[in-house]
PDB file of C-alpha atoms in Angstrom:
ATOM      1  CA  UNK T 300       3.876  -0.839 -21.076  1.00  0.00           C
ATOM      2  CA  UNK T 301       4.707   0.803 -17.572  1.00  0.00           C
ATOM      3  CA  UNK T 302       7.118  -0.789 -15.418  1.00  0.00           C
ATOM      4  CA  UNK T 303       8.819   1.164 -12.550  1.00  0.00           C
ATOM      5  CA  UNK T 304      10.175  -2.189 -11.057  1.00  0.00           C
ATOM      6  CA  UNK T 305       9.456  -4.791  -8.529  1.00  0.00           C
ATOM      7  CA  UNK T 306       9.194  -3.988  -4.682  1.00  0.00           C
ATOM      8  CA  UNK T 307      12.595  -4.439  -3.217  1.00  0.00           C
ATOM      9  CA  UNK T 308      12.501  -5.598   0.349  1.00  0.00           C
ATOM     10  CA  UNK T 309      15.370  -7.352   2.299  1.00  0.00           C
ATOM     11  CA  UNK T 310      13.777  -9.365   4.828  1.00  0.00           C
ATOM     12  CA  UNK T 311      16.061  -9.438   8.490  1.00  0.00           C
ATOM     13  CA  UNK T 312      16.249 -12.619  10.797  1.00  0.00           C
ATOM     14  CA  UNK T 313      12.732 -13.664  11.551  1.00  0.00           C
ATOM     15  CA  UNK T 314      11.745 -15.647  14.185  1.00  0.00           C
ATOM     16  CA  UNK T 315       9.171 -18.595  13.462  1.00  0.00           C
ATOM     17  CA  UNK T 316       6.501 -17.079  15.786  1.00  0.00           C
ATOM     18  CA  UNK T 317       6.643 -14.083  13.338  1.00  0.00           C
ATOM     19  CA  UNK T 318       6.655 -15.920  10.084  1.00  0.00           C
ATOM     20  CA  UNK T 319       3.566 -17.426  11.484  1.00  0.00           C
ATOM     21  CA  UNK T 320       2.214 -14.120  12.403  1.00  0.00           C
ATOM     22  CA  UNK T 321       2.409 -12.650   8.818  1.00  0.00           C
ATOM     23  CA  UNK T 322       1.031 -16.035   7.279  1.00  0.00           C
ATOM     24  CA  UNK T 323      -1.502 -15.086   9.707  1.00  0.00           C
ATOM     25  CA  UNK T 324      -2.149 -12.020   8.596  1.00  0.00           C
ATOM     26  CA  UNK T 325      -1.755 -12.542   4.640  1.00  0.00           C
ATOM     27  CA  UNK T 326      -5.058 -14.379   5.512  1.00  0.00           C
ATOM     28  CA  UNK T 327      -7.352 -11.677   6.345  1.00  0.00           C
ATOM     29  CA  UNK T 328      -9.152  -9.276   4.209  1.00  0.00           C
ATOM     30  CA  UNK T 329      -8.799  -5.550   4.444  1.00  0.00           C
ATOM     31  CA  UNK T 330     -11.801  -4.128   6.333  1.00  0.00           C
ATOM     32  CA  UNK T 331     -12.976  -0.981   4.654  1.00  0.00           C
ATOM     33  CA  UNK T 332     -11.618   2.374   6.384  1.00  0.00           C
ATOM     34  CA  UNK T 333     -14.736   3.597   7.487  1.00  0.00           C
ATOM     35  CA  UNK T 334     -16.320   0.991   9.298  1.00  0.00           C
ATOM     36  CA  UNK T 335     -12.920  -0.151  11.543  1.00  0.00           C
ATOM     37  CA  UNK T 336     -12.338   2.038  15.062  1.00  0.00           C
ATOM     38  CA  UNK T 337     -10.712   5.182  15.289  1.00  0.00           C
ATOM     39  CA  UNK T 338      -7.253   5.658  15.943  1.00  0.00           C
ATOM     40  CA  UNK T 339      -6.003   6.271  19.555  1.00  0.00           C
ATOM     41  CA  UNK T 340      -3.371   8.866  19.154  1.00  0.00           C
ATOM     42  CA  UNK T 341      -4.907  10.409  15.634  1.00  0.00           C
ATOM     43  CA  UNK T 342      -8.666   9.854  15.673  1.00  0.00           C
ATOM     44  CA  UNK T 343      -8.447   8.693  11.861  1.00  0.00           C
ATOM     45  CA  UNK T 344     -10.369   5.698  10.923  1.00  0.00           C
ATOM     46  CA  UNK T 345      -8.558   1.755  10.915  1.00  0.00           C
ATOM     47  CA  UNK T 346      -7.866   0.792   8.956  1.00  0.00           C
ATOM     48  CA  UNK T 347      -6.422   3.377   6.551  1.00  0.00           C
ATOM     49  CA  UNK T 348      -3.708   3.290   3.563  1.00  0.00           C
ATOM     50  CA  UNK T 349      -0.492   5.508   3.879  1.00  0.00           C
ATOM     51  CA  UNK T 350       2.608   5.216   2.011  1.00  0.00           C
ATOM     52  CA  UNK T 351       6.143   5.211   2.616  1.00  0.00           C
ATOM     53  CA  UNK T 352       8.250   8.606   2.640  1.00  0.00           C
ATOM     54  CA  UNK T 353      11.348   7.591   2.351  1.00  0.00           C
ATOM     55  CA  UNK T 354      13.489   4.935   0.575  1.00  0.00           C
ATOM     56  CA  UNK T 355      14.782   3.334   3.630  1.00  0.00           C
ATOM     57  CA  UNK T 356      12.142   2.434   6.057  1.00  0.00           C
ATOM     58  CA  UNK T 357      12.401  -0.222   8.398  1.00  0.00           C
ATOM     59  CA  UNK T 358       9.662  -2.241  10.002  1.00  0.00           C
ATOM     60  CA  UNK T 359      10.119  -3.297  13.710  1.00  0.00           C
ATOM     61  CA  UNK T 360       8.553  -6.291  15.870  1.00  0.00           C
ATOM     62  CA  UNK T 361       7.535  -3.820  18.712  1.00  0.00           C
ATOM     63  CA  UNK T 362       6.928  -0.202  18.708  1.00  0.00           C
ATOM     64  CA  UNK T 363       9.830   1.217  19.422  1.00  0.00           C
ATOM     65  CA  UNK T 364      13.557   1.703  18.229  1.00  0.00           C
ATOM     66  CA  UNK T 365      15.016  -1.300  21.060  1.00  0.00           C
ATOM     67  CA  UNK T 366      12.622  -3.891  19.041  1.00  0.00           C
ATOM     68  CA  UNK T 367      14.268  -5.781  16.305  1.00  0.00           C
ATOM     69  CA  UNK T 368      13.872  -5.054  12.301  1.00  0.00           C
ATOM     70  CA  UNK T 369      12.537  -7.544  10.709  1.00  0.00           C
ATOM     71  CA  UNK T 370      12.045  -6.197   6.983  1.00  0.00           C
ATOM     72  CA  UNK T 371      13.765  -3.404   5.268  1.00  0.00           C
ATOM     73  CA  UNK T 372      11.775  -1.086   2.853  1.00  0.00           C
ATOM     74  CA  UNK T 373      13.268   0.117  -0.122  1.00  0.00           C
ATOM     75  CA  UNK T 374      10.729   2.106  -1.881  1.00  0.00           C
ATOM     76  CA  UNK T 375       9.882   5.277  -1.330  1.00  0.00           C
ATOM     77  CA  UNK T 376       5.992   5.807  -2.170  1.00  0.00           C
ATOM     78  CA  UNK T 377       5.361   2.043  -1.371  1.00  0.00           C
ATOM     79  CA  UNK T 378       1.537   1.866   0.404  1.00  0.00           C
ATOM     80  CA  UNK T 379       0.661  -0.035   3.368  1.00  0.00           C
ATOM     81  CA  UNK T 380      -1.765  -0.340   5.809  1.00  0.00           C
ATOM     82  CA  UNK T 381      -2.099   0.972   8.662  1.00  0.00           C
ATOM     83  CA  UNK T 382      -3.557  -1.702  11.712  1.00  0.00           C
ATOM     84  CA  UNK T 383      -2.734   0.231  14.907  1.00  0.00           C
ATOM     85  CA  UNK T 384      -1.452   3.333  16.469  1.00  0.00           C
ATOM     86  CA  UNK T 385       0.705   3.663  19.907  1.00  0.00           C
ATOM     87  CA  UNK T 386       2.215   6.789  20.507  1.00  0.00           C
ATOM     88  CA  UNK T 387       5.040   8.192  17.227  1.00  0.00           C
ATOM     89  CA  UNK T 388       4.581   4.312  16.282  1.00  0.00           C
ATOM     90  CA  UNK T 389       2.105   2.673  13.772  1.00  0.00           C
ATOM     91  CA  UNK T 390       1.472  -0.835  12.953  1.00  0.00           C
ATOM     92  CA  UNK T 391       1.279  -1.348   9.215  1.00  0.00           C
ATOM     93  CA  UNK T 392       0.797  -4.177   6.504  1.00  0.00           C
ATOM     94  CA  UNK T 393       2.249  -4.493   3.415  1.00  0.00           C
ATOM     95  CA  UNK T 394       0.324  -6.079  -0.166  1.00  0.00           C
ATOM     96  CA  UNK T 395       1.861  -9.726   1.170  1.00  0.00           C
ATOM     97  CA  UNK T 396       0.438  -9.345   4.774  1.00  0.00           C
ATOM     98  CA  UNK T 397       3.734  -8.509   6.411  1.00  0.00           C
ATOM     99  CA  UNK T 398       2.760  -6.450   9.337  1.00  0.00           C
ATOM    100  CA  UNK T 399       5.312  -4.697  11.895  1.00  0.00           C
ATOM    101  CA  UNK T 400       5.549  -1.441  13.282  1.00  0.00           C
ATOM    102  CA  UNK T 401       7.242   2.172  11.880  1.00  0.00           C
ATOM    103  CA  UNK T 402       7.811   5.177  13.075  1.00  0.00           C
ATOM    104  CA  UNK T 403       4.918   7.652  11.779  1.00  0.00           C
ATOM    105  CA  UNK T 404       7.502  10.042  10.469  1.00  0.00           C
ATOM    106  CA  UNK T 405       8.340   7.942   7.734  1.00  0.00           C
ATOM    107  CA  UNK T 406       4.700   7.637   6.830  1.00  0.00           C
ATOM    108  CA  UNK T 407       3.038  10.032   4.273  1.00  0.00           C
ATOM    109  CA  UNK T 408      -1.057  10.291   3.715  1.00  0.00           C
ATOM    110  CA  UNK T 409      -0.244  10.626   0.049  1.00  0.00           C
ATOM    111  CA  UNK T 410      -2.381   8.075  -1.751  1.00  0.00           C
ATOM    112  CA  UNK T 411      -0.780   5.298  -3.638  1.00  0.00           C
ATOM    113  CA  UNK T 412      -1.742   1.684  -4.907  1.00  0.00           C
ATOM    114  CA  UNK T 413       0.299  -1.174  -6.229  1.00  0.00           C
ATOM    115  CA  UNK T 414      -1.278  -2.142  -9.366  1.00  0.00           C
ATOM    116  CA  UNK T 415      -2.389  -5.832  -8.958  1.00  0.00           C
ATOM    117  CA  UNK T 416       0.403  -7.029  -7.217  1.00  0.00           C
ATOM    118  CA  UNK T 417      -1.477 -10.670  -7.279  1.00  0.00           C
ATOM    119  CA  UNK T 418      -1.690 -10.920 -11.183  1.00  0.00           C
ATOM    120  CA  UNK T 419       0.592 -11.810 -13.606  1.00  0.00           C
ATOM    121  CA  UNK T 420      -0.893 -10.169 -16.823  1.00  0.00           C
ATOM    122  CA  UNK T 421      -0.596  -6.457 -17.624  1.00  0.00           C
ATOM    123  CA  UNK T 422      -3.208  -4.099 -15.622  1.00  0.00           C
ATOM    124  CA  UNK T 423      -4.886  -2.161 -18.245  1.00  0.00           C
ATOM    125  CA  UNK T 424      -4.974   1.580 -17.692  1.00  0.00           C
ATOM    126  CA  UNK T 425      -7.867   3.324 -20.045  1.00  0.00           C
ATOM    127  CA  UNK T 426      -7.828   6.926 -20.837  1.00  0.00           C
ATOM    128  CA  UNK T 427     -11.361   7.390 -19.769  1.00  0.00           C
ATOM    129  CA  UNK T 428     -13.436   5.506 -17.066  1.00  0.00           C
ATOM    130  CA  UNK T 429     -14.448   2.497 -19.032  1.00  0.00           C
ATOM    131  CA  UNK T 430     -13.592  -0.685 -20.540  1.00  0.00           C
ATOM    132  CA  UNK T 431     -14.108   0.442 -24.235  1.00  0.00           C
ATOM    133  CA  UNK T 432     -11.997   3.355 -23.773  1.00  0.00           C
ATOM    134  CA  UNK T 433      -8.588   3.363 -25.569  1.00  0.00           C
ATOM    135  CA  UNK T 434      -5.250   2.197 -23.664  1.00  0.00           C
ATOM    136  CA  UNK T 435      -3.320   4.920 -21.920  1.00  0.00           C
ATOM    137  CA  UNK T 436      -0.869   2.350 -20.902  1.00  0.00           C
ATOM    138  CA  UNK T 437      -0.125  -1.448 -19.398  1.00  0.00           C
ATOM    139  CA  UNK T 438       0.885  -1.822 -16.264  1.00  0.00           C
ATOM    140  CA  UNK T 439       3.010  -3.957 -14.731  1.00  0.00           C
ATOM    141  CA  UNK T 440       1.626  -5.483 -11.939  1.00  0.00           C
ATOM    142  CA  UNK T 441       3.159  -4.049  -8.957  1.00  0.00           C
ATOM    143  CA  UNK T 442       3.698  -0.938 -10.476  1.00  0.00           C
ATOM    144  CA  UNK T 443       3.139   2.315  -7.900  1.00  0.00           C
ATOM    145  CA  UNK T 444       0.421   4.558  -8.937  1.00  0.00           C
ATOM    146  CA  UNK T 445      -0.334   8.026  -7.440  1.00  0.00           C
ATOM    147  CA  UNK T 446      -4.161   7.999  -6.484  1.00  0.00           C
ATOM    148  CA  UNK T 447      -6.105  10.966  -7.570  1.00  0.00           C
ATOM    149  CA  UNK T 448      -9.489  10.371  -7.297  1.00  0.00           C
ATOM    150  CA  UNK T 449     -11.536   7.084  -7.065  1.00  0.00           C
ATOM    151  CA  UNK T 450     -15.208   6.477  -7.505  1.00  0.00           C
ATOM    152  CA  UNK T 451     -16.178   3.162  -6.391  1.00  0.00           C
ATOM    153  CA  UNK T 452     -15.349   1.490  -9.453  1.00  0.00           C
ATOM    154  CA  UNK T 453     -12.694   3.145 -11.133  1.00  0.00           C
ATOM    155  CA  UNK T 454      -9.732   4.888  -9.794  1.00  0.00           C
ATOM    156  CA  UNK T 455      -8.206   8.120 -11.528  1.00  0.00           C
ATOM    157  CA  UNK T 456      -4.259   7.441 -11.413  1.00  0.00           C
ATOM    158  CA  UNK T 457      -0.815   8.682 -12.487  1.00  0.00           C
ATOM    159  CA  UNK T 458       2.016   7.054 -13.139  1.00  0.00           C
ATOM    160  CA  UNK T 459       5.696   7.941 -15.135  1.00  0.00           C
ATOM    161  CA  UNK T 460       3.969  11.114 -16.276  1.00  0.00           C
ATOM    162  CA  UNK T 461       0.372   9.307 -17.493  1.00  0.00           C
ATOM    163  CA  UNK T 462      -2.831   9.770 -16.199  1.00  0.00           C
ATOM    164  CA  UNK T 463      -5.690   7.402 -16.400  1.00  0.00           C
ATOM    165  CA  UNK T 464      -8.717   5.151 -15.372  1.00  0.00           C
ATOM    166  CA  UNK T 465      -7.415   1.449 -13.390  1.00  0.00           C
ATOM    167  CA  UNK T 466     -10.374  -0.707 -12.186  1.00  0.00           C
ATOM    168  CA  UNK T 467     -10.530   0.034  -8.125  1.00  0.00           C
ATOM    169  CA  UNK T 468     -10.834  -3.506  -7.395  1.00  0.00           C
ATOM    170  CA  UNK T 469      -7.284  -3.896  -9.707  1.00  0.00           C
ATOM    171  CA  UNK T 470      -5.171  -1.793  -7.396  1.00  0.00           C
ATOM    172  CA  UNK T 471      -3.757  -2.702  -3.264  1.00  0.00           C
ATOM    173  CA  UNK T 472      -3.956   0.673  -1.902  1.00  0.00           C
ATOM    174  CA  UNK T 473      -7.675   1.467  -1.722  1.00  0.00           C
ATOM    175  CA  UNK T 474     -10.698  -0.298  -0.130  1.00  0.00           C
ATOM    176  CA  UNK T 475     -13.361  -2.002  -2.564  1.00  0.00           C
ATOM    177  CA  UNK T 476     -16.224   0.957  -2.853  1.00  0.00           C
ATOM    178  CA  UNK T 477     -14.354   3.405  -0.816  1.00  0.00           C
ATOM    179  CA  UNK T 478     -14.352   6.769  -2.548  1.00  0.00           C
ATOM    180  CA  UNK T 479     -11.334   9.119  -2.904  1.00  0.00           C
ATOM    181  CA  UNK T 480     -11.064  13.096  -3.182  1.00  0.00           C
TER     182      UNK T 480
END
């Protein structure tokens, strides 16, 4: 078993408009990367997954430093989403729908995924790309995996040191059939 902990976030004040705006948003499914618009200030597709850089990030209602923080980040590697782009700033959402705006220097476009952060079993990592294969290791769901490669179906990950095979529709970090070099 592979546990590297929970997500630790400390959420700010929060005004009910914005509560209602990330119920709003926990409601909508990911689009894949490729077939959203392209970025304003980048050109990259949007939607796209990032992850965090450092282990204090903190997501604002507007984008820039005079808007308030409304959630507080504490894990480094952490993915999100990003929605938007406007100038250094980018909108993101988290795995629970939470969506505000960082600065993009605290962003990294190292691949990571949260290993079924909606399950409550262990997420089964196999040493080769296949259900038969033997266990390289449990996951805890929630767990942060490094994405190496994914194929449509499966996902090649790392994690404390392992490497191994997760199911790509078992991880929040990639797109359902979106391949990864």
């Amino acid at each position: 078993m592979v546990g590297v902990g929970r997500v630790r976030m400390r959420r700010a004040a929060m005004g009910p408009v914005a509560g209602v705006l990330a119920l709003l948003a926990a409601s909508f499914a990911p689009a894949g990367a490729a077939d959203g618009p392209k970025g304003s200030v980048t050109g990259l597709p949007l939607p796209r997954y990032v992850s965090l850089k450092s282990d204090r990030v903190n997501l604002r209602q507007g984008p820039n430093k005079d808007h308030a923080t409304t959630w507080v980040y504490h894990r480094v590697g952490l993915p999100v989403e990003i929605t938007a782009e406007f100038e250094t700033w980018r909108r993101v959402r988290d795995s629970e729908g939470v969506e505000g705006w960082v600065l993009h220097s605290l962003l990294s476009g190292k691949r990571t995924a949260l290993a079924a952060p909606w399950e409550k079993a262990f997420v089964p990592m196999y040493r080769e790309a296949s259900e038969t294969a033997p266990l390289a290791a449990k996951l805890e769901p929630n767990v942060i995996v490094q994405v190496r490669k994914c194929d449509k179906t499966w996902c090649r990950v790392e994690v404390a040191r392992r490497e191994g095979f997760v199911r790509q529709d078992k991880l929040w970090g990639v797109y359902p059939g979106e391949v990864v070099d």
